[in-house]
Amino acid sequence: MRFDVFTIFPGMFSGPLSESILRRAQERGLVSVHLHNIRDWTTDKHRSVDDEPYGGGAGMVMMAPPIVHAVEDVLGAELHTTPVILLTPSGERFTQDIARELAQFPRLALICGRYEGIDDRVRIILNARELSIGDYVLTGGELAAAVIIDVVARLIPGVIDPESLAEESYSSGLLEYPQYTRPPVFRGLAVPSVLLSGNHAKIAEWRRQQALCRTKARRPDLLQRANLTPRDWKLLAECPPDPFAHPEMAERTES
Ligand code: 6GU
């Protein structure tokens, strides 16, 4: 999978792309990321990428010509078969379903917006899909583009272990159950005894109940969409108290 990123701050990508799984995926040739500085497609002596908004108002708007020329030059004939994504807080919300859809393509183009926005003719001319990564405002689309690269890249076969893909949050439609590792007791908090019991049927049931009850508490909107069995409904009716809701933590979060 090839990502072409169009930005005025290519340096913002060096950290996220040069560590851990994304680094290994690039070294193994499974993923490549090509950063393009939009300023390289400006024609004036100040290399301007933005200008004042028509109609007035605060801030600056990214101009259409440098972005359109950059994307057309880099994608060439592949412009017609490559999804062009425009990162903006006013876009459609990016989800795991959209990530799975995007992961089917051999190439993606990501345009990072800055300032108060991008001249809307960019979206029209490039047939771009506007995406946002959530309901908060970033200083620009660069961190959002890095998030999309991370989420899509890990769905590409070979990038990560397929077993971890199947079990995680959002593929089942529920949040994940809590995990523990050694030591068995830390600061007086014991690992739930069922996990040390060796009873695999009981462990699976406990994990299912934890996933259901956490989802109910934190993301009830997700429960609506999950296919629940009669046994799931029974587990949900008997949710245990959150083991982390002990008085010590309550004091810390209240202050
Ligand atoms: Cl894609 N851009 C900006 N500037 N802010 C955001 C975002 C994108 N997604 C969430 N917040």
PDB file of C-alpha atoms and ligand atoms in Angstrom:
ATOM      1  CA  MET A   1       0.000   0.000   0.000  1.00  0.00           C
ATOM      2  CA  ARG A   2       1.324   3.382  -1.015  1.00  0.00           C
ATOM      3  CA  PHE A   3       0.346   6.591   0.807  1.00  0.00           C
ATOM      4  CA  ASP A   4       0.961   9.981  -0.839  1.00  0.00           C
ATOM      5  CA  VAL A   5       0.694  12.766   1.725  1.00  0.00           C
ATOM      6  CA  PHE A   6       0.346  16.427   0.716  1.00  0.00           C
ATOM      7  CA  THR A   7       1.294  18.845   3.492  1.00  0.00           C
ATOM      8  CA  ILE A   8       3.123  22.070   4.258  1.00  0.00           C
ATOM      9  CA  PHE A   9       4.662  20.366   7.341  1.00  0.00           C
ATOM     10  CA  PRO A  10       6.238  17.091   6.165  1.00  0.00           C
ATOM     11  CA  GLY A  11       8.416  17.064   9.302  1.00  0.00           C
ATOM     12  CA  MET A  12       5.347  16.301  11.435  1.00  0.00           C
ATOM     13  CA  PHE A  13       5.320  12.726  10.065  1.00  0.00           C
ATOM     14  CA  SER A  14       8.884  11.660  10.882  1.00  0.00           C
ATOM     15  CA  GLY A  15       8.141  10.533  14.455  1.00  0.00           C
ATOM     16  CA  PRO A  16       5.041   8.377  13.889  1.00  0.00           C
ATOM     17  CA  LEU A  17       6.427   6.761  10.705  1.00  0.00           C
ATOM     18  CA  SER A  18       9.887   5.927  11.973  1.00  0.00           C
ATOM     19  CA  GLU A  19       9.036   3.768  14.993  1.00  0.00           C
ATOM     20  CA  SER A  20       7.610   0.375  15.794  1.00  0.00           C
ATOM     21  CA  ILE A  21       5.116  -1.353  13.493  1.00  0.00           C
ATOM     22  CA  LEU A  22       4.926   1.369  10.827  1.00  0.00           C
ATOM     23  CA  ARG A  23       8.699   1.413  10.542  1.00  0.00           C
ATOM     24  CA  ARG A  24       8.856  -2.380  10.178  1.00  0.00           C
ATOM     25  CA  ALA A  25       6.023  -2.401   7.610  1.00  0.00           C
ATOM     26  CA  GLN A  26       7.977   0.100   5.491  1.00  0.00           C
ATOM     27  CA  GLU A  27      11.262  -1.812   5.869  1.00  0.00           C
ATOM     28  CA  ARG A  28       9.489  -4.987   4.715  1.00  0.00           C
ATOM     29  CA  GLY A  29       8.033  -3.187   1.685  1.00  0.00           C
ATOM     30  CA  LEU A  30       4.407  -3.667   2.802  1.00  0.00           C
ATOM     31  CA  VAL A  31       3.803   0.075   3.166  1.00  0.00           C
ATOM     32  CA  SER A  32       5.410   3.136   1.607  1.00  0.00           C
ATOM     33  CA  VAL A  33       4.741   6.737   2.560  1.00  0.00           C
ATOM     34  CA  HIS A  34       5.658   9.526   0.148  1.00  0.00           C
ATOM     35  CA  LEU A  35       5.586  13.035   1.655  1.00  0.00           C
ATOM     36  CA  HIS A  36       5.033  15.940  -0.715  1.00  0.00           C
ATOM     37  CA  ASN A  37       5.531  19.564   0.329  1.00  0.00           C
ATOM     38  CA  ILE A  38       2.685  21.603  -1.193  1.00  0.00           C
ATOM     39  CA  ARG A  39       5.029  24.630  -1.246  1.00  0.00           C
ATOM     40  CA  ASP A  40       7.000  22.919  -4.003  1.00  0.00           C
ATOM     41  CA  TRP A  41       4.011  23.596  -6.303  1.00  0.00           C
ATOM     42  CA  THR A  42       3.763  27.348  -5.598  1.00  0.00           C
ATOM     43  CA  THR A  43       4.771  29.794  -8.326  1.00  0.00           C
ATOM     44  CA  ASP A  44       5.216  33.159  -6.557  1.00  0.00           C
ATOM     45  CA  LYS A  45       8.466  34.302  -4.985  1.00  0.00           C
ATOM     46  CA  HIS A  46       7.069  34.010  -1.441  1.00  0.00           C
ATOM     47  CA  ARG A  47       5.946  30.404  -2.066  1.00  0.00           C
ATOM     48  CA  SER A  48       2.434  31.298  -0.747  1.00  0.00           C
ATOM     49  CA  VAL A  49       0.022  28.498   0.034  1.00  0.00           C
ATOM     50  CA  ASP A  50      -2.743  30.564   1.657  1.00  0.00           C
ATOM     51  CA  ASP A  51      -4.688  33.798   1.187  1.00  0.00           C
ATOM     52  CA  GLU A  52      -7.524  35.810   2.779  1.00  0.00           C
ATOM     53  CA  PRO A  53     -11.046  34.369   2.601  1.00  0.00           C
ATOM     54  CA  TYR A  54     -13.421  35.830  -0.008  1.00  0.00           C
ATOM     55  CA  GLY A  55     -16.327  37.363   1.899  1.00  0.00           C
ATOM     56  CA  GLY A  56     -14.082  38.294   4.801  1.00  0.00           C
ATOM     57  CA  GLY A  57     -13.526  36.673   8.168  1.00  0.00           C
ATOM     58  CA  ALA A  58     -10.668  35.617  10.374  1.00  0.00           C
ATOM     59  CA  GLY A  59      -7.657  33.579   9.335  1.00  0.00           C
ATOM     60  CA  MET A  60      -6.376  32.312   6.033  1.00  0.00           C
ATOM     61  CA  VAL A  61      -7.599  29.777   3.483  1.00  0.00           C
ATOM     62  CA  MET A  62      -5.349  27.306   1.659  1.00  0.00           C
ATOM     63  CA  MET A  63      -5.346  28.140  -2.045  1.00  0.00           C
ATOM     64  CA  ALA A  64      -6.528  25.615  -4.624  1.00  0.00           C
ATOM     65  CA  PRO A  65      -3.843  25.801  -7.349  1.00  0.00           C
ATOM     66  CA  PRO A  66      -0.748  24.482  -5.467  1.00  0.00           C
ATOM     67  CA  ILE A  67      -2.717  21.569  -3.951  1.00  0.00           C
ATOM     68  CA  VAL A  68      -4.482  20.600  -7.183  1.00  0.00           C
ATOM     69  CA  HIS A  69      -1.249  20.789  -9.190  1.00  0.00           C
ATOM     70  CA  ALA A  70       0.639  18.761  -6.586  1.00  0.00           C
ATOM     71  CA  VAL A  71      -1.921  15.949  -6.478  1.00  0.00           C
ATOM     72  CA  GLU A  72      -2.303  15.864 -10.275  1.00  0.00           C
ATOM     73  CA  ASP A  73       1.478  15.765 -10.824  1.00  0.00           C
ATOM     74  CA  VAL A  74       2.116  13.038  -8.257  1.00  0.00           C
ATOM     75  CA  LEU A  75      -0.850  10.773  -9.054  1.00  0.00           C
ATOM     76  CA  GLY A  76      -0.930  11.263 -12.833  1.00  0.00           C
ATOM     77  CA  ALA A  77      -3.343   8.822 -14.507  1.00  0.00           C
ATOM     78  CA  GLU A  78      -3.834   7.041 -11.140  1.00  0.00           C
ATOM     79  CA  LEU A  79      -5.837  10.045  -9.921  1.00  0.00           C
ATOM     80  CA  HIS A  80      -8.938   8.363 -11.363  1.00  0.00           C
ATOM     81  CA  THR A  81      -8.496   5.097  -9.408  1.00  0.00           C
ATOM     82  CA  THR A  82      -6.939   6.424  -6.172  1.00  0.00           C
ATOM     83  CA  PRO A  83      -9.109   7.668  -3.286  1.00  0.00           C
ATOM     84  CA  VAL A  84      -8.210  11.263  -2.434  1.00  0.00           C
ATOM     85  CA  ILE A  85      -8.841  12.029   1.246  1.00  0.00           C
ATOM     86  CA  LEU A  86      -9.007  15.570   2.569  1.00  0.00           C
ATOM     87  CA  LEU A  87      -8.436  15.883   6.323  1.00  0.00           C
ATOM     88  CA  THR A  88     -10.716  18.460   7.912  1.00  0.00           C
ATOM     89  CA  PRO A  89     -12.676  18.728  11.180  1.00  0.00           C
ATOM     90  CA  SER A  90     -15.822  19.230   9.063  1.00  0.00           C
ATOM     91  CA  GLY A  91     -15.420  15.849   7.338  1.00  0.00           C
ATOM     92  CA  GLU A  92     -17.330  12.615   7.782  1.00  0.00           C
ATOM     93  CA  ARG A  93     -16.163  10.734  10.901  1.00  0.00           C
ATOM     94  CA  PHE A  94     -13.348   8.217  10.192  1.00  0.00           C
ATOM     95  CA  THR A  95     -14.234   4.755  11.540  1.00  0.00           C
ATOM     96  CA  GLN A  96     -12.841   1.211  11.476  1.00  0.00           C
ATOM     97  CA  ASP A  97     -15.369   0.417   8.697  1.00  0.00           C
ATOM     98  CA  ILE A  98     -13.940   3.238   6.544  1.00  0.00           C
ATOM     99  CA  ALA A  99     -10.413   2.006   7.335  1.00  0.00           C
ATOM    100  CA  ARG A 100     -11.329  -1.501   6.084  1.00  0.00           C
ATOM    101  CA  GLU A 101     -12.753   0.054   2.915  1.00  0.00           C
ATOM    102  CA  LEU A 102      -9.612   2.165   2.278  1.00  0.00           C
ATOM    103  CA  ALA A 103      -7.293  -0.797   2.969  1.00  0.00           C
ATOM    104  CA  GLN A 104      -8.625  -2.486  -0.202  1.00  0.00           C
ATOM    105  CA  PHE A 105      -6.882   0.078  -2.447  1.00  0.00           C
ATOM    106  CA  PRO A 106      -3.212  -0.155  -3.499  1.00  0.00           C
ATOM    107  CA  ARG A 107      -2.762   3.602  -3.094  1.00  0.00           C
ATOM    108  CA  LEU A 108      -4.263   6.500  -1.121  1.00  0.00           C
ATOM    109  CA  ALA A 109      -3.711  10.275  -1.325  1.00  0.00           C
ATOM    110  CA  LEU A 110      -4.060  12.318   1.884  1.00  0.00           C
ATOM    111  CA  ILE A 111      -4.283  16.119   1.808  1.00  0.00           C
ATOM    112  CA  CYS A 112      -3.621  17.911   5.101  1.00  0.00           C
ATOM    113  CA  GLY A 113      -5.587  21.100   5.662  1.00  0.00           C
ATOM    114  CA  ARG A 114      -4.221  23.998   7.718  1.00  0.00           C
ATOM    115  CA  TYR A 115      -5.435  27.472   8.657  1.00  0.00           C
ATOM    116  CA  GLU A 116      -9.192  28.053   8.542  1.00  0.00           C
ATOM    117  CA  GLY A 117      -9.703  25.582   5.728  1.00  0.00           C
ATOM    118  CA  ILE A 118      -9.052  24.724   2.104  1.00  0.00           C
ATOM    119  CA  ASP A 119     -10.628  26.389  -0.943  1.00  0.00           C
ATOM    120  CA  ASP A 120     -13.628  24.124  -1.612  1.00  0.00           C
ATOM    121  CA  ARG A 121     -12.722  23.820  -5.297  1.00  0.00           C
ATOM    122  CA  VAL A 122      -9.955  21.389  -4.271  1.00  0.00           C
ATOM    123  CA  ARG A 123     -12.606  18.934  -3.041  1.00  0.00           C
ATOM    124  CA  ILE A 124     -14.645  19.338  -6.247  1.00  0.00           C
ATOM    125  CA  ILE A 125     -11.758  19.123  -8.746  1.00  0.00           C
ATOM    126  CA  LEU A 126     -10.029  16.153  -7.080  1.00  0.00           C
ATOM    127  CA  ASN A 127     -13.291  14.393  -6.122  1.00  0.00           C
ATOM    128  CA  ALA A 128     -11.923  14.249  -2.577  1.00  0.00           C
ATOM    129  CA  ARG A 129     -13.599  12.561   0.391  1.00  0.00           C
ATOM    130  CA  GLU A 130     -13.466  14.762   3.509  1.00  0.00           C
ATOM    131  CA  LEU A 131     -12.680  12.883   6.736  1.00  0.00           C
ATOM    132  CA  SER A 132     -12.349  13.933  10.372  1.00  0.00           C
ATOM    133  CA  ILE A 133     -10.870  11.682  13.069  1.00  0.00           C
ATOM    134  CA  GLY A 134     -13.184  12.855  15.863  1.00  0.00           C
ATOM    135  CA  ASP A 135     -15.112  15.656  17.483  1.00  0.00           C
ATOM    136  CA  TYR A 136     -12.290  17.967  18.555  1.00  0.00           C
ATOM    137  CA  VAL A 137     -10.120  20.478  16.686  1.00  0.00           C
ATOM    138  CA  LEU A 138      -6.482  19.842  15.752  1.00  0.00           C
ATOM    139  CA  THR A 139      -4.156  22.595  14.526  1.00  0.00           C
ATOM    140  CA  GLY A 140      -4.077  20.851  11.158  1.00  0.00           C
ATOM    141  CA  GLY A 141      -4.733  17.630   9.266  1.00  0.00           C
ATOM    142  CA  GLU A 142      -1.210  16.222   9.704  1.00  0.00           C
ATOM    143  CA  LEU A 143      -1.840  14.318  12.947  1.00  0.00           C
ATOM    144  CA  ALA A 144      -5.165  13.088  11.524  1.00  0.00           C
ATOM    145  CA  ALA A 145      -3.385  11.829   8.380  1.00  0.00           C
ATOM    146  CA  ALA A 146      -0.836  10.027  10.562  1.00  0.00           C
ATOM    147  CA  VAL A 147      -3.720   8.390  12.446  1.00  0.00           C
ATOM    148  CA  ILE A 148      -5.323   7.242   9.186  1.00  0.00           C
ATOM    149  CA  ILE A 149      -2.016   5.833   7.907  1.00  0.00           C
ATOM    150  CA  ASP A 150      -1.560   3.930  11.174  1.00  0.00           C
ATOM    151  CA  VAL A 151      -5.109   2.524  11.250  1.00  0.00           C
ATOM    152  CA  VAL A 152      -5.162   1.519   7.558  1.00  0.00           C
ATOM    153  CA  ALA A 153      -1.581   0.165   7.463  1.00  0.00           C
ATOM    154  CA  ARG A 154      -2.188  -2.318  10.270  1.00  0.00           C
ATOM    155  CA  LEU A 155      -5.043  -3.871   8.253  1.00  0.00           C
ATOM    156  CA  ILE A 156      -2.686  -4.749   5.389  1.00  0.00           C
ATOM    157  CA  PRO A 157      -1.886  -8.471   5.365  1.00  0.00           C
ATOM    158  CA  GLY A 158       1.463  -9.169   7.030  1.00  0.00           C
ATOM    159  CA  VAL A 159       1.713  -5.898   8.966  1.00  0.00           C
ATOM    160  CA  ILE A 160       0.404  -7.393  12.223  1.00  0.00           C
ATOM    161  CA  ASP A 161      -0.587 -10.804  13.588  1.00  0.00           C
ATOM    162  CA  PRO A 162      -4.121 -11.689  12.285  1.00  0.00           C
ATOM    163  CA  GLU A 163      -5.174 -13.073  15.713  1.00  0.00           C
ATOM    164  CA  SER A 164      -4.780  -9.685  17.393  1.00  0.00           C
ATOM    165  CA  LEU A 165      -6.863  -8.119  14.595  1.00  0.00           C
ATOM    166  CA  ALA A 166      -9.839 -10.439  15.198  1.00  0.00           C
ATOM    167  CA  GLU A 167     -10.039 -10.002  18.991  1.00  0.00           C
ATOM    168  CA  GLU A 168      -9.676  -6.261  19.349  1.00  0.00           C
ATOM    169  CA  SER A 169     -12.186  -3.512  20.075  1.00  0.00           C
ATOM    170  CA  TYR A 170     -14.522  -2.595  17.204  1.00  0.00           C
ATOM    171  CA  SER A 171     -14.016  -5.757  15.144  1.00  0.00           C
ATOM    172  CA  SER A 172     -16.452  -7.556  17.483  1.00  0.00           C
ATOM    173  CA  GLY A 173     -18.492  -4.371  17.937  1.00  0.00           C
ATOM    174  CA  LEU A 174     -17.702  -4.386  21.684  1.00  0.00           C
ATOM    175  CA  LEU A 175     -14.896  -2.827  23.707  1.00  0.00           C
ATOM    176  CA  GLU A 176     -12.104  -5.142  24.830  1.00  0.00           C
ATOM    177  CA  TYR A 177     -12.073  -7.018  28.121  1.00  0.00           C
ATOM    178  CA  PRO A 178      -9.348  -5.956  30.607  1.00  0.00           C
ATOM    179  CA  GLN A 179      -5.938  -7.648  30.423  1.00  0.00           C
ATOM    180  CA  TYR A 180      -3.459  -8.458  33.192  1.00  0.00           C
ATOM    181  CA  THR A 181       0.061  -9.819  33.393  1.00  0.00           C
ATOM    182  CA  ARG A 182       2.574 -10.452  36.202  1.00  0.00           C
ATOM    183  CA  PRO A 183       2.876  -9.687  39.058  1.00  0.00           C
ATOM    184  CA  PRO A 184      -0.313 -11.342  40.436  1.00  0.00           C
ATOM    185  CA  VAL A 185      -0.686  -8.635  43.125  1.00  0.00           C
ATOM    186  CA  PHE A 186       0.460  -5.029  42.679  1.00  0.00           C
ATOM    187  CA  ARG A 187      -0.194  -2.206  45.203  1.00  0.00           C
ATOM    188  CA  GLY A 188      -2.681  -4.504  46.888  1.00  0.00           C
ATOM    189  CA  LEU A 189      -4.660  -5.056  43.644  1.00  0.00           C
ATOM    190  CA  ALA A 190      -5.010  -8.742  42.776  1.00  0.00           C
ATOM    191  CA  VAL A 191      -5.543 -10.081  39.274  1.00  0.00           C
ATOM    192  CA  PRO A 192      -9.112 -11.514  39.084  1.00  0.00           C
ATOM    193  CA  SER A 193      -8.790 -15.083  40.370  1.00  0.00           C
ATOM    194  CA  VAL A 194     -10.725 -16.628  37.461  1.00  0.00           C
ATOM    195  CA  LEU A 195      -7.784 -15.742  35.140  1.00  0.00           C
ATOM    196  CA  LEU A 196      -5.453 -17.895  37.274  1.00  0.00           C
ATOM    197  CA  SER A 197      -7.936 -20.779  37.573  1.00  0.00           C
ATOM    198  CA  GLY A 198      -7.012 -22.599  34.372  1.00  0.00           C
ATOM    199  CA  ASN A 199     -10.748 -23.037  33.641  1.00  0.00           C
ATOM    200  CA  HIS A 200     -10.881 -21.887  30.021  1.00  0.00           C
ATOM    201  CA  ALA A 201     -14.677 -21.942  29.717  1.00  0.00           C
ATOM    202  CA  LYS A 202     -15.002 -19.754  32.826  1.00  0.00           C
ATOM    203  CA  ILE A 203     -12.257 -17.391  31.574  1.00  0.00           C
ATOM    204  CA  ALA A 204     -14.024 -16.985  28.203  1.00  0.00           C
ATOM    205  CA  GLU A 205     -17.331 -16.243  29.956  1.00  0.00           C
ATOM    206  CA  TRP A 206     -15.713 -13.732  32.339  1.00  0.00           C
ATOM    207  CA  ARG A 207     -14.035 -11.943  29.419  1.00  0.00           C
ATOM    208  CA  ARG A 208     -17.275 -11.808  27.443  1.00  0.00           C
ATOM    209  CA  GLN A 209     -19.074 -10.351  30.467  1.00  0.00           C
ATOM    210  CA  GLN A 210     -16.331  -7.761  31.003  1.00  0.00           C
ATOM    211  CA  ALA A 211     -16.492  -6.731  27.315  1.00  0.00           C
ATOM    212  CA  LEU A 212     -20.289  -6.424  27.470  1.00  0.00           C
ATOM    213  CA  CYS A 213     -20.377  -4.529  30.783  1.00  0.00           C
ATOM    214  CA  ARG A 214     -17.575  -2.116  29.841  1.00  0.00           C
ATOM    215  CA  THR A 215     -19.333  -1.381  26.558  1.00  0.00           C
ATOM    216  CA  LYS A 216     -22.616  -0.738  28.387  1.00  0.00           C
ATOM    217  CA  ALA A 217     -20.888   1.651  30.824  1.00  0.00           C
ATOM    218  CA  ARG A 218     -18.630   3.516  28.386  1.00  0.00           C
ATOM    219  CA  ARG A 219     -20.158   3.201  24.909  1.00  0.00           C
ATOM    220  CA  PRO A 220     -23.839   2.238  25.140  1.00  0.00           C
ATOM    221  CA  ASP A 221     -24.190   3.405  21.511  1.00  0.00           C
ATOM    222  CA  LEU A 222     -22.047   0.429  20.415  1.00  0.00           C
ATOM    223  CA  LEU A 223     -24.238  -2.101  22.266  1.00  0.00           C
ATOM    224  CA  GLN A 224     -27.192  -1.233  20.012  1.00  0.00           C
ATOM    225  CA  ARG A 225     -25.265  -2.394  16.937  1.00  0.00           C
ATOM    226  CA  ALA A 226     -23.796  -5.601  18.441  1.00  0.00           C
ATOM    227  CA  ASN A 227     -25.563  -8.945  17.856  1.00  0.00           C
ATOM    228  CA  LEU A 228     -26.203 -10.176  21.381  1.00  0.00           C
ATOM    229  CA  THR A 229     -27.223 -13.732  22.253  1.00  0.00           C
ATOM    230  CA  PRO A 230     -29.662 -14.567  25.087  1.00  0.00           C
ATOM    231  CA  ARG A 231     -26.599 -15.590  27.137  1.00  0.00           C
ATOM    232  CA  ASP A 232     -25.044 -12.127  26.494  1.00  0.00           C
ATOM    233  CA  TRP A 233     -28.219 -10.458  27.807  1.00  0.00           C
ATOM    234  CA  LYS A 234     -28.000 -12.573  30.961  1.00  0.00           C
ATOM    235  CA  LEU A 235     -24.328 -11.598  31.491  1.00  0.00           C
ATOM    236  CA  LEU A 236     -25.266  -7.927  30.937  1.00  0.00           C
ATOM    237  CA  ALA A 237     -28.035  -8.126  33.550  1.00  0.00           C
ATOM    238  CA  GLU A 238     -25.418  -9.275  36.075  1.00  0.00           C
ATOM    239  CA  CYS A 239     -22.593  -6.773  35.557  1.00  0.00           C
ATOM    240  CA  PRO A 240     -20.160  -6.809  38.498  1.00  0.00           C
ATOM    241  CA  PRO A 241     -18.865  -3.510  39.908  1.00  0.00           C
ATOM    242  CA  ASP A 242     -15.787  -2.125  38.094  1.00  0.00           C
ATOM    243  CA  PRO A 243     -12.740  -3.492  39.984  1.00  0.00           C
ATOM    244  CA  PHE A 244     -10.970  -0.149  39.364  1.00  0.00           C
ATOM    245  CA  ALA A 245     -13.771   1.885  40.941  1.00  0.00           C
ATOM    246  CA  HIS A 246     -12.107   1.546  44.361  1.00  0.00           C
ATOM    247  CA  PRO A 247     -12.138   4.520  46.793  1.00  0.00           C
ATOM    248  CA  GLU A 248      -8.453   5.365  46.210  1.00  0.00           C
ATOM    249  CA  MET A 249      -9.075   6.047  42.496  1.00  0.00           C
ATOM    250  CA  ALA A 250     -12.289   7.963  43.197  1.00  0.00           C
ATOM    251  CA  GLU A 251     -10.316  10.377  45.427  1.00  0.00           C
ATOM    252  CA  ARG A 252      -7.664  10.880  42.752  1.00  0.00           C
ATOM    253  CA  THR A 253     -10.158  11.675  39.984  1.00  0.00           C
ATOM    254  CA  GLU A 254     -12.302  14.030  42.122  1.00  0.00           C
ATOM    255  CA  SER A 255      -9.473  16.415  43.093  1.00  0.00           C
TER     256      SER A 255
HETATM  257 CL1  6GU B   1      -8.927  15.807   9.957  1.00  0.00          CL
HETATM  258  N1  6GU B   1      -8.339  18.144  11.063  1.00  0.00           N
HETATM  259  C1  6GU B   1      -8.356  19.027  12.073  1.00  0.00           C
HETATM  260  N2  6GU B   1      -7.764  20.223  11.907  1.00  0.00           N
HETATM  261  N3  6GU B   1      -8.943  18.779  13.239  1.00  0.00           N
HETATM  262  C2  6GU B   1      -9.508  17.589  13.380  1.00  0.00           C
HETATM  263  C3  6GU B   1      -9.518  16.622  12.378  1.00  0.00           C
HETATM  264  C4  6GU B   1      -8.930  16.933  11.201  1.00  0.00           C
HETATM  265  N4  6GU B   1     -10.189  15.554  12.833  1.00  0.00           N
HETATM  266  C5  6GU B   1     -10.543  15.851  14.073  1.00  0.00           C
HETATM  267  N5  6GU B   1     -10.158  17.076  14.404  1.00  0.00           N
END
